[in-house]
Each structure stands twice: as C-alpha cells, then as structure tokens.
PDB file of C-alpha atoms in Angstrom:
ATOM      1  CA  MET A   1      33.659  75.750  41.390  1.00 55.00           C
ATOM      2  CA  ALA A   2      32.771  75.517  45.084  1.00 87.00           C
ATOM      3  CA  ARG A   3      29.574  73.763  46.077  1.00 94.00           C
ATOM      4  CA  GLN A   4      27.544  74.656  49.155  1.00 97.00           C
ATOM      5  CA  LEU A   5      26.686  71.759  51.466  1.00 98.00           C
ATOM      6  CA  ARG A   6      23.638  71.445  53.716  1.00 97.00           C
ATOM      7  CA  PRO A   7      24.229  73.323  57.010  1.00 97.00           C
ATOM      8  CA  VAL A   8      23.737  70.478  59.504  1.00 98.00           C
ATOM      9  CA  GLY A   9      24.409  70.658  63.253  1.00 98.00           C
ATOM     10  CA  ILE A  10      26.381  68.449  65.630  1.00 98.00           C
ATOM     11  CA  GLU A  11      23.443  66.017  65.890  1.00 98.00           C
ATOM     12  CA  PHE A  12      24.323  64.932  62.337  1.00 98.00           C
ATOM     13  CA  VAL A  13      27.251  62.944  63.789  1.00 98.00           C
ATOM     14  CA  GLU A  14      24.700  60.442  65.143  1.00 98.00           C
ATOM     15  CA  ALA A  15      22.007  60.788  62.446  1.00 97.00           C
ATOM     16  CA  ALA A  16      24.050  60.747  59.214  1.00 98.00           C
ATOM     17  CA  PRO A  17      23.244  58.076  56.624  1.00 97.00           C
ATOM     18  CA  VAL A  18      26.963  57.207  56.512  1.00 97.00           C
ATOM     19  CA  ARG A  19      28.940  57.121  59.758  1.00 98.00           C
ATOM     20  CA  GLN A  20      32.449  55.806  59.920  1.00 98.00           C
ATOM     21  CA  VAL A  21      34.018  55.669  63.368  1.00 98.00           C
ATOM     22  CA  PHE A  22      37.696  55.009  64.039  1.00 98.00           C
ATOM     23  CA  ALA A  23      39.556  55.021  67.358  1.00 98.00           C
ATOM     24  CA  ARG A  24      43.109  54.737  68.596  1.00 97.00           C
ATOM     25  CA  GLU A  25      44.899  55.201  71.904  1.00 97.00           C
ATOM     26  CA  ILE A  26      47.894  57.513  71.929  1.00 97.00           C
ATOM     27  CA  SER A  27      50.254  58.529  74.719  1.00 97.00           C
ATOM     28  CA  ALA A  28      49.680  62.320  74.538  1.00 97.00           C
ATOM     29  CA  SER A  29      47.254  63.869  77.035  1.00 97.00           C
ATOM     30  CA  PRO A  30      43.712  64.925  76.042  1.00 98.00           C
ATOM     31  CA  ALA A  31      44.651  68.587  76.627  1.00 97.00           C
ATOM     32  CA  ALA A  32      47.654  68.321  74.272  1.00 97.00           C
ATOM     33  CA  VAL A  33      45.610  66.541  71.605  1.00 98.00           C
ATOM     34  CA  PHE A  34      42.851  69.153  71.864  1.00 98.00           C
ATOM     35  CA  ARG A  35      45.351  71.996  71.472  1.00 97.00           C
ATOM     36  CA  ALA A  36      46.758  70.335  68.340  1.00 98.00           C
ATOM     37  CA  LEU A  37      43.281  69.896  66.861  1.00 98.00           C
ATOM     38  CA  ALA A  38      41.653  73.188  67.803  1.00 97.00           C
ATOM     39  CA  GLU A  39      44.417  75.722  68.401  1.00 96.00           C
ATOM     40  CA  ASP A  40      47.277  74.661  66.117  1.00 97.00           C
ATOM     41  CA  VAL A  41      45.194  74.426  62.947  1.00 97.00           C
ATOM     42  CA  PRO A  42      48.185  75.070  60.604  1.00 98.00           C
ATOM     43  CA  GLY A  43      49.969  72.154  62.302  1.00 97.00           C
ATOM     44  CA  TRP A  44      47.482  69.693  60.754  1.00 98.00           C
ATOM     45  CA  ALA A  45      49.581  69.774  57.555  1.00 97.00           C
ATOM     46  CA  ASP A  46      52.526  68.403  59.582  1.00 97.00           C
ATOM     47  CA  TRP A  47      50.769  65.331  60.994  1.00 97.00           C
ATOM     48  CA  PHE A  48      47.716  64.545  58.839  1.00 97.00           C
ATOM     49  CA  GLY A  49      49.185  63.152  55.623  1.00 95.00           C
ATOM     50  CA  ALA A  50      46.334  64.162  53.292  1.00 94.00           C
ATOM     51  CA  VAL A  51      46.319  67.799  54.481  1.00 97.00           C
ATOM     52  CA  THR A  52      48.502  70.250  52.552  1.00 98.00           C
ATOM     53  CA  LEU A  53      47.144  73.437  54.135  1.00 98.00           C
ATOM     54  CA  ALA A  54      44.963  74.211  57.124  1.00 98.00           C
ATOM     55  CA  ARG A  55      44.261  77.614  58.557  1.00 97.00           C
ATOM     56  CA  ALA A  56      41.807  79.132  60.980  1.00 96.00           C
ATOM     57  CA  VAL A  57      39.648  81.946  59.623  1.00 95.00           C
ATOM     58  CA  GLN A  58      37.160  84.298  61.271  1.00 94.00           C
ATOM     59  CA  GLU A  59      39.029  84.143  64.590  1.00 92.00           C
ATOM     60  CA  GLY A  60      38.917  80.355  64.682  1.00 90.00           C
ATOM     61  CA  ALA A  61      35.184  80.003  64.029  1.00 96.00           C
ATOM     62  CA  ARG A  62      35.929  78.577  60.585  1.00 97.00           C
ATOM     63  CA  ARG A  63      38.712  76.644  58.878  1.00 98.00           C
ATOM     64  CA  GLU A  64      40.075  76.474  55.366  1.00 97.00           C
ATOM     65  CA  VAL A  65      41.561  73.086  54.508  1.00 98.00           C
ATOM     66  CA  ARG A  66      43.248  71.807  51.352  1.00 98.00           C
ATOM     67  CA  LEU A  67      44.058  68.178  50.658  1.00 96.00           C
ATOM     68  CA  LYS A  68      46.516  66.445  48.351  1.00 96.00           C
ATOM     69  CA  GLY A  69      44.929  66.221  44.932  1.00 95.00           C
ATOM     70  CA  GLY A  70      43.374  69.680  45.163  1.00 96.00           C
ATOM     71  CA  THR A  71      40.249  69.089  47.255  1.00 96.00           C
ATOM     72  CA  ARG A  72      39.303  72.196  49.243  1.00 97.00           C
ATOM     73  CA  PHE A  73      36.974  72.677  52.198  1.00 97.00           C
ATOM     74  CA  LEU A  74      35.600  75.678  54.023  1.00 97.00           C
ATOM     75  CA  GLU A  75      34.399  74.499  57.426  1.00 98.00           C
ATOM     76  CA  THR A  76      32.545  75.835  60.446  1.00 98.00           C
ATOM     77  CA  VAL A  77      33.612  74.716  63.920  1.00 98.00           C
ATOM     78  CA  LEU A  78      30.530  73.270  65.648  1.00 98.00           C
ATOM     79  CA  VAL A  79      32.022  72.209  68.992  1.00 98.00           C
ATOM     80  CA  ALA A  80      35.330  73.041  70.660  1.00 97.00           C
ATOM     81  CA  LYS A  81      35.109  71.699  74.209  1.00 97.00           C
ATOM     82  CA  GLU A  82      38.541  71.756  75.847  1.00 96.00           C
ATOM     83  CA  ALA A  83      40.175  68.308  76.043  1.00 96.00           C
ATOM     84  CA  GLU A  84      36.912  66.525  75.120  1.00 98.00           C
ATOM     85  CA  VAL A  85      35.582  67.174  71.639  1.00 98.00           C
ATOM     86  CA  TYR A  86      36.357  69.114  68.485  1.00 98.00           C
ATOM     87  CA  ALA A  87      33.886  68.976  65.595  1.00 98.00           C
ATOM     88  CA  TYR A  88      33.381  70.858  62.356  1.00 98.00           C
ATOM     89  CA  ARG A  89      30.994  70.907  59.421  1.00 98.00           C
ATOM     90  CA  VAL A  90      31.998  71.295  55.789  1.00 98.00           C
ATOM     91  CA  ASP A  91      30.098  74.260  54.338  1.00 98.00           C
ATOM     92  CA  GLU A  92      31.737  74.485  50.940  1.00 98.00           C
ATOM     93  CA  THR A  93      33.868  72.127  48.845  1.00 97.00           C
ATOM     94  CA  ASN A  94      35.021  71.490  45.316  1.00 97.00           C
ATOM     95  CA  ALA A  95      34.671  67.710  45.855  1.00 93.00           C
ATOM     96  CA  PRO A  96      31.840  66.032  43.978  1.00 91.00           C
ATOM     97  CA  GLY A  97      29.259  64.059  45.910  1.00 94.00           C
ATOM     98  CA  PRO A  98      28.743  65.179  49.482  1.00 97.00           C
ATOM     99  CA  ARG A  99      25.571  67.002  50.454  1.00 98.00           C
ATOM    100  CA  ALA A 100      26.468  67.191  54.150  1.00 98.00           C
ATOM    101  CA  LEU A 101      29.636  66.333  56.059  1.00 98.00           C
ATOM    102  CA  VAL A 102      30.658  66.601  59.726  1.00 98.00           C
ATOM    103  CA  GLU A 103      33.804  65.312  61.406  1.00 98.00           C
ATOM    104  CA  GLU A 104      34.033  64.862  65.161  1.00 98.00           C
ATOM    105  CA  TRP A 105      37.164  64.197  67.221  1.00 98.00           C
ATOM    106  CA  ARG A 106      36.219  62.874  70.672  1.00 98.00           C
ATOM    107  CA  LEU A 107      38.958  62.637  73.318  1.00 98.00           C
ATOM    108  CA  THR A 108      38.749  60.377  76.365  1.00 98.00           C
ATOM    109  CA  PRO A 109      41.447  59.869  79.018  1.00 97.00           C
ATOM    110  CA  ALA A 110      43.103  56.449  78.678  1.00 97.00           C
ATOM    111  CA  GLY A 111      45.616  55.904  81.480  1.00 93.00           C
ATOM    112  CA  THR A 112      48.127  58.727  81.045  1.00 93.00           C
ATOM    113  CA  GLY A 113      47.196  59.112  77.369  1.00 97.00           C
ATOM    114  CA  THR A 114      44.120  59.618  75.226  1.00 98.00           C
ATOM    115  CA  ARG A 115      41.637  57.503  73.330  1.00 98.00           C
ATOM    116  CA  VAL A 116      41.058  59.487  70.134  1.00 98.00           C
ATOM    117  CA  GLN A 117      37.819  58.696  68.304  1.00 98.00           C
ATOM    118  CA  TRP A 118      37.190  60.209  64.874  1.00 98.00           C
ATOM    119  CA  THR A 119      33.706  60.079  63.389  1.00 98.00           C
ATOM    120  CA  PHE A 120      33.254  60.878  59.715  1.00 97.00           C
ATOM    121  CA  ALA A 121      29.536  61.544  59.132  1.00 98.00           C
ATOM    122  CA  ALA A 122      28.254  62.178  55.613  1.00 98.00           C
ATOM    123  CA  ASP A 123      25.279  62.293  53.281  1.00 98.00           C
ATOM    124  CA  GLY A 124      25.086  62.408  49.523  1.00 97.00           C
ATOM    125  CA  PRO A 125      23.618  60.569  46.567  1.00 97.00           C
ATOM    126  CA  ALA A 126      23.562  56.752  46.625  1.00 97.00           C
ATOM    127  CA  ALA A 127      26.737  56.510  44.529  1.00 96.00           C
ATOM    128  CA  PHE A 128      28.620  58.770  46.978  1.00 96.00           C
ATOM    129  CA  ARG A 129      27.417  56.762  49.996  1.00 96.00           C
ATOM    130  CA  LEU A 130      28.483  53.530  48.280  1.00 96.00           C
ATOM    131  CA  ALA A 131      31.893  55.002  47.429  1.00 95.00           C
ATOM    132  CA  LEU A 132      32.400  55.864  51.119  1.00 95.00           C
ATOM    133  CA  THR A 133      31.692  52.244  52.025  1.00 93.00           C
ATOM    134  CA  PHE A 134      34.539  51.177  49.724  1.00 95.00           C
ATOM    135  CA  ALA A 135      36.761  53.992  51.033  1.00 95.00           C
ATOM    136  CA  ARG A 136      36.407  52.860  54.671  1.00 96.00           C
ATOM    137  CA  SER A 137      39.732  51.003  54.843  1.00 97.00           C
ATOM    138  CA  GLY A 138      41.570  53.972  53.300  1.00 95.00           C
ATOM    139  CA  LEU A 139      39.943  56.416  55.713  1.00 95.00           C
ATOM    140  CA  GLY A 140      40.841  54.118  58.602  1.00 97.00           C
ATOM    141  CA  ARG A 141      44.459  53.894  57.479  1.00 97.00           C
ATOM    142  CA  SER A 142      44.615  57.675  57.044  1.00 96.00           C
ATOM    143  CA  PHE A 143      43.255  58.143  60.591  1.00 97.00           C
ATOM    144  CA  ARG A 144      45.689  55.610  62.109  1.00 97.00           C
ATOM    145  CA  ASP A 145      48.643  57.188  60.342  1.00 98.00           C
ATOM    146  CA  ALA A 146      47.530  60.677  61.402  1.00 98.00           C
ATOM    147  CA  ALA A 147      47.010  59.625  65.039  1.00 97.00           C
ATOM    148  CA  THR A 148      50.450  58.000  65.127  1.00 97.00           C
ATOM    149  CA  ALA A 149      52.118  61.069  63.582  1.00 98.00           C
ATOM    150  CA  LEU A 150      50.243  63.399  65.947  1.00 98.00           C
ATOM    151  CA  ASP A 151      51.330  61.348  68.946  1.00 97.00           C
ATOM    152  CA  ARG A 152      54.969  61.448  67.802  1.00 96.00           C
ATOM    153  CA  ARG A 153      54.722  65.198  67.300  1.00 96.00           C
ATOM    154  CA  LEU A 154      53.173  65.808  70.724  1.00 96.00           C
ATOM    155  CA  THR A 155      55.435  63.498  72.717  1.00 92.00           C
ATOM    156  CA  ALA A 156      58.595  64.824  71.031  1.00 85.00           C
ATOM    157  CA  HIS A 157      58.127  68.246  72.672  1.00 64.00           C
TER     158      HIS A 157
END
C-alpha cells in the first residue's frame, strides 16, 4: 500500500534532519547532464543501477520511479533549471520509514565537464534516520556508479 509523505519544498534540501551529499566530476557538459536528468526520464533505467523504470507523468511535472526490489515512488519535480539544478520530492512510496524525502542534482561547470552534486535529504522516525546513516556508503557507491555510467552514456554519443 502506498504511503503519502509530507509535501516539503526545495528548502528541505538544506533543512532536512538527514542530508547526505555526494559529488563527482564527469566529462559530459552541464547541458547534456541536465537533459539526461530532466528530459530523458526513461533513460534513468539505463544508467542508474537501482532504477528499473522511470517515466515522466503529468507532462513532466511528476515522475514515477521503480527500483530493484520493488520500491516505488511517485515524485513531484520541484526545480528544473536548465544546466544547473534538478530536484524532486517523493510524494508517495511503498517503502517503510520516510516521512519526507527530496533529492537534488546540482550541476556546476568543471573545465569542459561537470561537477555533479547529489543531495539526498530525508526525515523519518529515529530508526529510519539511523538506518540512513549506515546506508551512507551504499548510497555513495550507487551515486558514483550512476555518475560513471551516465558519463559513459553521454560521451558515447
């Protein structure tokens, strides 16, 4: 059964009780990375290992995402600023624990490439927050692998 999460805004990225920030430089341009994040939503399943399905709904204002293991999310896009930032809030999920969740992808030029920074901002009961602390290395590895795969995908074209 789907659970409704608290409808937080973009400010939650800075104010969340749990914030995990990861960054990596890749060779693709900020514009190319932004297009992959915001415009090629189905493509996420090709480069983000945990994602099995991603699709834009309501003309791109929302996203439906499914992960390996059966976790599902219905998300609202909070910010889509060309070549700079893409952020979304989870509105509904079947995952136990979270009360609020926002992910932000911030893109900064780095030479001819891009510094990609992913912030995972969450709130939930104490046990959920503690579990995220232990999951940090796995989230970091998932981000690094995804950024590497995305860069390969974008520079192969």
